[in-house]
């Protein structure tokens, strides 16, 4: 037995004592599946099913352990207890027995229960055999119709677990594809984001698109978009090999509060309308955050300029860096992916075009990519005796460019240069 199997199912590793669970009580869902699979989890996310009084049990545990308590669904009797390093959900069983509850779930691998009191695995739908075979098999077409988000969950879980979708299930997914439009966009967005962030997500996004699950969210996407998406993975590998630091940045989230990585931003850009304004509307409909939308629209708008980097003057490069800001890595990978699809460059040579920009970006002392102001706006206002206006920003830019060109080096020279340049205007 693999260590992590023992870890998740062993009540000793839970954030509360087994004594708090009534008899019978069952652990269900993803934690059981992952335990059997030997998949380790950084953050414990446990689901318990209790025949009666689930909320009462959750409340008592939260109180005893001074943990957070959230009533998720008063009608269906579901509550969450939030511990510092784990979350435990307690739900009243759906239907009149454990078996009925398990039969109402999405896939066989997610319909296995574990009784921690008896240490017994309850597997009425042969989920363990499907885990062994690496197969996502629906429980029934009706269950997929009951909550059509399950259609997207199939591709997402196949990607995350490295599984394949059982053929009859995949045929059913195709047949029911239009039902995905009945689901709240926010829930669909979460699944799409998981797919974009998953290492093996690209082939499954392609599969979901071919099965017609993505068409209504990305109306402009076509076969070429999916090819470009695959090229982003290829571009990422090329970048990572030569510039590990940039590769690492692509794996970082857009913001602390937003999980989406810069690499996922570039992939998302491939599926959207190439016009950033239309892309923005598509993203708003999918309830993406402002930070994610800004990332995608900036990379779509600026990647064509990145391709011309080799011919750009220092001044043009300065403004390009100002414009792209933190979206640099996503824009680079998108530009390179576009080259790979068009076949403009092959293999190792393909990065050459972007080397001047990347070298500047990765050098913190490069004054074109990372200006280090010699003077502040306030100092310019005082020295030139002018009111605060956009002109001040323009003067500061000219100072920064002159500094990057090596024409000026001190604050004094900067103010002298400012007087001179405004005199010329
Ligand atoms: N639309 C859904 C969502 C969830 N479930 C059931 O509820 C369990 C827990 O759901 P959730 O935590 O959302 O997913 P996991 O399968 O645990 O997977 P992950 O944690 O990777 O999202 C699932 O295993 C599945 O049995 C379901 O049948 N239909």
Coordinates of C-alpha atoms and ligand atoms in Angstrom, one line a residue:
X1 CA 0.0 0.0 0.0
X2 CA 1.2 3.4 -0.9
X3 CA 1.8 5.9 2.0
X4 CA -0.7 8.5 0.9
X5 CA -3.4 5.8 0.8
X6 CA -2.9 5.3 4.4
X7 CA -2.6 9.0 5.0
X8 CA -6.0 10.1 3.8
X9 CA -8.1 7.2 5.1
X10 CA -6.3 7.0 8.4
X11 CA -8.5 9.0 10.9
X12 CA -5.3 9.7 12.9
X13 CA -4.3 12.2 10.1
X14 CA -7.6 14.0 10.2
X15 CA -7.9 17.3 11.9
X16 CA -10.5 15.9 14.3
X17 CA -11.0 12.7 16.3
X18 CA -13.0 9.8 14.8
X19 CA -15.1 9.8 18.0
X20 CA -16.9 12.9 16.8
X21 CA -18.4 10.9 13.9
X22 CA -21.7 9.0 14.6
X23 CA -22.1 5.4 13.5
X24 CA -22.5 4.9 10.6
X25 CA -20.7 7.7 8.9
X26 CA -18.9 7.6 5.5
X27 CA -16.1 9.3 3.8
X28 CA -17.0 9.8 0.2
X29 CA -16.0 11.6 -3.1
X30 CA -12.6 12.8 -4.3
X31 CA -10.7 12.0 -1.1
X32 CA -11.6 8.3 -1.2
X33 CA -10.8 8.2 -4.9
X34 CA -7.5 9.9 -4.4
X35 CA -6.6 7.7 -1.5
X36 CA -7.2 4.5 -3.5
X37 CA -5.3 6.0 -6.4
X38 CA -2.4 6.9 -4.1
X39 CA -2.6 10.5 -5.1
X40 CA -1.2 12.8 -2.5
X41 CA -3.0 16.0 -1.6
X42 CA -1.3 19.1 -0.2
X43 CA -4.5 20.3 1.3
X44 CA -7.0 17.9 2.9
X45 CA -10.4 18.3 1.5
X46 CA -12.6 15.7 3.1
X47 CA -16.3 14.8 2.4
X48 CA -18.4 13.0 4.9
X49 CA -21.9 11.6 4.5
X50 CA -24.0 11.1 7.6
X51 CA -27.5 9.6 7.5
X52 CA -28.9 12.2 10.0
X53 CA -28.0 15.5 11.7
X54 CA -25.0 16.2 9.5
X55 CA -25.1 20.0 10.3
X56 CA -25.4 19.3 14.0
X57 CA -22.3 17.0 13.9
X58 CA -20.4 19.7 11.9
X59 CA -21.3 22.4 14.4
X60 CA -20.2 20.3 17.4
X61 CA -16.8 19.5 15.7
X62 CA -16.3 23.2 14.8
X63 CA -17.1 24.3 18.3
X64 CA -14.8 21.8 20.0
X65 CA -11.8 22.5 17.7
X66 CA -12.4 26.2 17.4
X67 CA -12.6 25.8 13.7
X68 CA -14.6 27.8 11.2
X69 CA -18.2 26.8 10.5
X70 CA -20.1 27.5 7.3
X71 CA -23.7 26.4 6.7
X72 CA -23.5 25.5 3.0
X73 CA -27.1 24.4 2.4
X74 CA -29.6 24.5 5.2
X75 CA -32.3 22.7 3.2
X76 CA -30.1 19.8 2.1
X77 CA -28.3 19.8 5.5
X78 CA -24.7 20.4 4.3
X79 CA -22.1 22.2 6.4
X80 CA -18.4 22.9 6.2
X81 CA -15.8 23.0 9.0
X82 CA -12.7 24.9 8.1
X83 CA -9.4 23.9 9.9
X84 CA -6.1 25.6 9.4
X85 CA -4.8 23.0 6.9
X86 CA -8.0 21.1 6.0
X87 CA -11.7 21.4 5.1
X88 CA -14.3 18.9 6.0
X89 CA -17.8 18.9 4.5
X90 CA -20.6 17.1 6.3
X91 CA -23.7 16.2 4.2
X92 CA -26.9 14.4 4.9
X93 CA -27.1 11.4 2.6
X94 CA -29.1 12.0 -0.6
X95 CA -32.0 9.5 -0.6
X96 CA -32.9 6.9 1.9
X97 CA -29.6 4.9 1.9
X98 CA -25.9 5.1 1.3
X99 CA -26.4 3.1 -1.9
X100 CA -29.0 5.5 -3.2
X101 CA -26.7 8.4 -2.5
X102 CA -23.7 6.8 -4.3
X103 CA -25.9 6.0 -7.3
X104 CA -26.8 9.7 -7.7
X105 CA -23.2 10.8 -8.2
X106 CA -21.3 11.6 -11.4
X107 CA -18.7 8.9 -12.1
X108 CA -18.1 5.4 -10.7
X109 CA -14.6 6.5 -9.4
X110 CA -16.3 9.2 -7.3
X111 CA -19.0 6.9 -5.9
X112 CA -16.9 4.9 -3.5
X113 CA -17.6 5.2 0.3
X114 CA -15.3 4.4 3.2
X115 CA -16.6 3.6 6.7
X116 CA -13.8 4.8 9.0
X117 CA -15.4 3.0 12.0
X118 CA -15.1 -0.4 10.3
X119 CA -12.5 0.5 7.8
X120 CA -14.7 -1.0 5.1
X121 CA -14.7 0.2 1.4
X122 CA -18.2 0.3 -0.1
X123 CA -18.0 0.1 -3.9
X124 CA -21.4 -0.8 -5.4
X125 CA -20.5 0.6 -8.9
X126 CA -17.1 -1.0 -9.3
X127 CA -15.3 2.3 -9.0
X128 CA -12.2 0.6 -7.7
X129 CA -11.9 -1.4 -10.9
X130 CA -12.3 1.8 -13.0
X131 CA -9.6 3.5 -10.9
X132 CA -7.4 0.5 -11.6
X133 CA -8.1 0.8 -15.3
X134 CA -7.8 4.6 -15.3
X135 CA -11.3 5.1 -16.6
X136 CA -14.0 7.7 -16.1
X137 CA -17.3 5.9 -16.5
X138 CA -20.6 7.7 -15.9
X139 CA -23.1 6.2 -13.5
X140 CA -25.9 7.0 -15.9
X141 CA -26.9 9.5 -18.6
X142 CA -29.7 10.7 -16.3
X143 CA -27.1 11.6 -13.6
X144 CA -25.2 13.7 -16.2
X145 CA -28.4 15.5 -17.1
X146 CA -29.3 16.1 -13.5
X147 CA -26.2 18.4 -13.2
X148 CA -24.8 19.1 -16.6
X149 CA -21.6 20.5 -15.1
X150 CA -20.7 16.9 -14.8
X151 CA -20.2 16.9 -18.6
X152 CA -17.2 19.3 -18.1
X153 CA -16.0 17.5 -15.0
X154 CA -15.4 14.4 -17.1
X155 CA -12.7 16.2 -19.2
X156 CA -11.3 18.0 -16.2
X157 CA -10.9 14.9 -14.1
X158 CA -9.5 12.9 -17.0
X159 CA -6.8 15.6 -17.4
X160 CA -6.0 15.9 -13.7
X161 CA -6.0 12.2 -13.0
X162 CA -4.4 11.1 -16.3
X163 CA -7.4 8.9 -17.0
X164 CA -9.4 8.2 -20.3
X165 CA -13.1 8.6 -20.7
X166 CA -14.8 5.2 -21.3
X167 CA -16.2 5.2 -24.9
X168 CA -20.0 4.9 -24.1
X169 CA -19.6 7.7 -21.6
X170 CA -17.9 9.9 -24.2
X171 CA -20.6 9.2 -26.7
X172 CA -23.2 10.3 -24.0
X173 CA -21.1 13.5 -23.3
X174 CA -21.3 14.3 -27.0
X175 CA -25.0 13.7 -27.1
X176 CA -25.7 15.8 -24.1
X177 CA -23.2 18.6 -24.9
X178 CA -25.8 21.3 -25.4
X179 CA -27.0 20.9 -21.8
X180 CA -23.8 22.6 -20.6
X181 CA -25.5 25.9 -21.4
X182 CA -27.9 25.3 -18.5
X183 CA -25.1 25.6 -16.0
X184 CA -24.1 28.9 -14.4
X185 CA -21.1 30.3 -16.3
X186 CA -19.1 30.7 -13.1
X187 CA -19.1 26.9 -12.5
X188 CA -18.1 26.3 -16.1
X189 CA -15.3 28.8 -15.8
X190 CA -13.9 26.9 -12.8
X191 CA -13.7 23.7 -14.8
X192 CA -12.1 25.5 -17.8
X193 CA -9.6 27.1 -15.5
X194 CA -8.6 23.7 -14.1
X195 CA -8.2 22.4 -17.6
X196 CA -6.0 25.4 -18.7
X197 CA -3.9 24.9 -15.6
X198 CA -3.5 21.2 -15.8
X199 CA -0.3 19.8 -17.2
X200 CA -2.3 17.4 -19.4
X201 CA -5.1 19.8 -20.0
X202 CA -4.5 20.6 -23.7
X203 CA -5.6 17.3 -25.3
X204 CA -8.6 17.3 -23.0
X205 CA -9.6 20.8 -24.0
X206 CA -9.3 19.7 -27.6
X207 CA -11.5 16.7 -26.9
X208 CA -14.1 18.9 -25.1
X209 CA -14.1 21.3 -28.0
X210 CA -14.5 18.4 -30.5
X211 CA -17.4 17.0 -28.5
X212 CA -19.0 20.5 -28.7
X213 CA -18.8 21.4 -25.0
X214 CA -16.9 24.6 -25.5
X215 CA -18.5 26.0 -28.7
X216 CA -21.0 28.3 -26.9
X217 CA -18.3 29.9 -24.6
X218 CA -15.7 30.3 -27.3
X219 CA -17.7 31.1 -30.4
X220 CA -14.6 32.0 -32.5
X221 CA -12.6 29.0 -31.6
X222 CA -11.7 26.6 -34.5
X223 CA -9.2 23.9 -35.2
X224 CA -6.4 26.4 -35.6
X225 CA -7.2 27.9 -32.1
X226 CA -6.7 24.4 -30.6
X227 CA -3.5 24.0 -32.6
X228 CA -2.2 27.3 -31.2
X229 CA -3.2 26.2 -27.7
X230 CA -1.0 23.1 -28.1
X231 CA 1.7 25.3 -29.5
X232 CA 1.7 27.4 -26.3
X233 CA 2.7 24.2 -24.4
X234 CA 5.5 23.7 -27.0
X235 CA 6.6 27.4 -26.7
X236 CA 6.5 27.1 -22.9
X237 CA 8.9 24.1 -23.1
X238 CA 11.3 26.1 -25.4
X239 CA 11.2 29.1 -23.1
X240 CA 11.7 27.0 -19.9
X241 CA 14.8 25.2 -21.3
X242 CA 16.6 28.5 -22.2
X243 CA 15.2 30.8 -19.6
X244 CA 14.2 28.8 -16.5
X245 CA 13.3 32.0 -14.7
X246 CA 10.8 33.0 -17.3
X247 CA 9.4 29.4 -17.2
X248 CA 8.9 29.7 -13.5
X249 CA 7.1 33.0 -13.9
X250 CA 4.7 31.4 -16.4
X251 CA 3.7 29.0 -13.6
X252 CA 2.9 31.7 -11.2
X253 CA -0.6 32.9 -10.6
X254 CA -1.7 36.2 -12.0
X255 CA -2.4 37.5 -8.5
X256 CA -2.3 36.0 -5.0
X257 CA -6.0 35.9 -4.9
X258 CA -6.4 34.5 -8.5
X259 CA -5.2 31.0 -9.1
X260 CA -4.9 31.2 -12.9
X261 CA -1.3 31.1 -14.0
X262 CA 0.3 33.3 -16.8
X263 CA 0.7 30.2 -18.9
X264 CA -3.1 29.6 -18.6
X265 CA -3.7 33.2 -19.6
X266 CA -1.8 32.7 -22.8
X267 CA -3.7 29.4 -23.5
X268 CA -7.0 31.1 -22.8
X269 CA -6.1 33.9 -25.3
X270 CA -5.9 31.2 -28.0
X271 CA -9.5 30.2 -27.6
X272 CA -10.9 33.7 -27.7
X273 CA -11.7 36.2 -30.5
X274 CA -8.4 37.8 -31.6
X275 CA -10.0 41.3 -31.2
X276 CA -9.2 42.2 -27.5
X277 CA -12.5 44.1 -27.2
X278 CA -14.6 41.1 -28.2
X279 CA -12.4 38.8 -26.2
X280 CA -13.2 40.9 -23.1
X281 CA -16.9 40.4 -23.6
X282 CA -16.5 36.7 -23.9
X283 CA -14.4 36.6 -20.7
X284 CA -16.9 38.8 -18.8
X285 CA -19.6 36.3 -19.8
X286 CA -17.6 33.6 -18.3
X287 CA -17.2 35.7 -15.1
X288 CA -13.4 36.0 -15.3
X289 CA -11.8 38.5 -12.9
X290 CA -10.5 41.9 -14.0
X291 CA -6.9 40.8 -13.5
X292 CA -7.4 37.8 -15.7
X293 CA -9.2 39.8 -18.4
X294 CA -6.5 42.4 -18.4
X295 CA -3.9 39.7 -18.8
X296 CA -5.6 38.1 -21.8
X297 CA -6.5 41.4 -23.6
X298 CA -3.0 42.8 -23.1
X299 CA -1.3 39.7 -24.5
X300 CA -3.7 39.6 -27.4
X301 CA -3.1 43.3 -28.2
X302 CA 0.7 43.2 -27.8
X303 CA 1.9 39.9 -29.1
X304 CA 2.0 41.1 -32.7
X305 CA 4.4 43.9 -31.6
X306 CA 6.6 41.4 -29.8
X307 CA 7.3 39.7 -33.1
X308 CA 8.8 42.9 -34.4
X309 CA 11.1 43.3 -31.4
X310 CA 14.3 42.9 -33.3
X311 CA 13.6 45.9 -35.5
X312 CA 12.5 48.2 -32.7
X313 CA 14.3 51.3 -31.5
X314 CA 15.1 51.6 -27.9
X315 CA 12.4 54.1 -27.5
X316 CA 9.8 51.7 -29.0
X317 CA 11.0 49.0 -26.7
X318 CA 10.7 51.3 -23.7
X319 CA 7.0 52.0 -24.5
X320 CA 6.3 48.4 -25.2
X321 CA 7.7 47.4 -21.7
X322 CA 5.6 50.1 -20.1
X323 CA 2.5 48.9 -21.9
X324 CA 2.9 45.1 -21.3
X325 CA 4.0 45.4 -17.7
X326 CA 3.4 42.1 -15.7
X327 CA 1.9 40.4 -18.8
X328 CA 5.4 40.0 -20.4
X329 CA 5.7 36.3 -19.9
X330 CA 2.2 35.5 -21.2
X331 CA 2.7 37.8 -24.2
X332 CA 6.1 36.2 -25.1
X333 CA 4.7 32.6 -25.0
X334 CA 1.7 33.6 -27.0
X335 CA 3.9 35.3 -29.7
X336 CA 6.2 32.3 -29.9
X337 CA 3.2 29.9 -30.1
X338 CA 1.8 31.9 -33.0
X339 CA 5.2 31.6 -34.8
X340 CA 5.2 27.9 -34.2
X341 CA 1.8 27.5 -35.7
X342 CA 2.5 29.6 -38.7
X343 CA 5.7 27.7 -39.2
X344 CA 7.7 31.0 -39.3
X345 CA 10.6 29.6 -37.4
X346 CA 11.5 26.1 -36.5
X347 CA 12.8 24.5 -33.3
X348 CA 15.7 26.2 -31.5
X349 CA 15.8 29.2 -33.8
X350 CA 12.3 30.2 -32.9
X351 CA 13.2 32.0 -29.7
X352 CA 15.8 34.3 -31.4
X353 CA 13.3 37.0 -32.2
X354 CA 12.5 37.4 -28.6
X355 CA 16.0 37.2 -27.1
X356 CA 16.5 41.0 -27.0
X357 CA 13.3 41.6 -25.1
X358 CA 13.7 38.6 -22.8
X359 CA 17.3 39.6 -21.9
X360 CA 16.2 43.1 -21.0
X361 CA 13.2 41.8 -19.0
X362 CA 15.3 39.4 -17.0
X363 CA 18.0 42.0 -16.2
X364 CA 16.8 44.1 -13.3
X365 CA 19.4 46.7 -14.1
X366 CA 18.1 47.2 -17.7
X367 CA 16.8 50.7 -17.8
X368 CA 14.6 50.1 -20.9
X369 CA 12.6 47.3 -19.2
X370 CA 13.0 48.5 -15.6
X371 CA 13.4 52.3 -15.5
X372 CA 14.9 53.7 -12.3
X373 CA 13.7 57.3 -12.1
X374 CA 16.3 60.0 -11.7
X375 CA 13.7 62.5 -10.6
X376 CA 10.1 62.5 -9.5
X377 CA 7.1 64.2 -11.1
X378 CA 7.1 66.6 -8.2
X379 CA 10.7 67.7 -8.8
X380 CA 9.9 68.2 -12.5
X381 CA 6.8 70.4 -11.6
X382 CA 9.0 72.5 -9.3
X383 CA 12.0 72.9 -11.5
X384 CA 10.0 73.7 -14.6
X385 CA 7.3 75.7 -12.7
X386 CA 4.4 73.9 -14.5
X387 CA 1.1 72.6 -13.2
X388 CA 0.5 68.9 -12.6
X389 CA -0.8 67.5 -16.0
X390 CA -0.2 64.6 -18.3
X391 CA 2.7 66.6 -19.7
X392 CA 4.7 65.7 -16.5
X393 CA 4.3 62.0 -17.3
X394 CA 5.5 62.7 -20.9
X395 CA 8.6 64.6 -19.6
X396 CA 9.3 61.7 -17.2
X397 CA 9.2 59.2 -20.1
X398 CA 11.6 61.3 -22.1
X399 CA 14.0 61.5 -19.1
X400 CA 13.8 57.7 -18.7
X401 CA 14.5 57.1 -22.4
X402 CA 17.4 59.6 -22.4
X403 CA 18.8 57.8 -19.3
X404 CA 18.4 54.4 -21.0
X405 CA 20.3 55.8 -24.0
X406 CA 23.1 56.9 -21.7
X407 CA 22.6 60.6 -22.4
X408 CA 22.0 61.5 -18.8
X409 CA 23.0 60.0 -15.5
X410 CA 22.1 62.3 -12.6
X411 CA 19.1 64.2 -11.3
X412 CA 20.7 67.5 -12.2
X413 CA 21.2 66.4 -15.8
X414 CA 17.7 65.1 -15.9
X415 CA 16.1 68.5 -15.0
X416 CA 18.4 70.3 -17.4
X417 CA 17.3 67.8 -20.1
X418 CA 13.7 68.4 -19.1
X419 CA 14.0 72.1 -19.6
X420 CA 15.7 71.6 -22.9
X421 CA 13.2 69.1 -24.2
X422 CA 10.1 71.2 -23.3
X423 CA 11.7 74.2 -24.9
X424 CA 11.9 72.2 -28.1
X425 CA 8.2 71.2 -28.0
Ligands
LIG1 N1 -21.3 18.0 -10.0 C1 -20.9 17.1 -9.1 C2 -20.0 17.5 -8.2 C3 -19.6 16.5 -7.2 N2 -20.1 15.3 -7.3 C4 -19.8 14.3 -6.2 O1 -19.3 15.0 -5.1 C5 -18.0 14.5 -4.8 C6 -17.2 15.7 -4.2 O2 -17.2 16.8 -5.1 P1 -15.9 17.7 -5.4 O3 -15.2 17.9 -4.1 O4 -16.5 18.9 -6.1 O5 -15.0 17.0 -6.4 P2 -14.0 15.8 -6.2 O6 -14.5 14.6 -7.0 O7 -13.7 15.7 -4.8 O8 -12.7 16.3 -7.1 P3 -11.9 17.6 -6.9 O9 -11.6 17.8 -5.5 O10 -10.7 17.3 -7.7 O11 -12.7 18.7 -7.5 C7 -17.5 14.0 -6.1 O12 -16.4 13.1 -5.9 C8 -18.7 13.3 -6.6 O13 -19.0 12.1 -6.0 C9 -21.1 15.0 -8.2 O14 -21.6 13.9 -8.3 N3 -21.4 15.9 -9.2

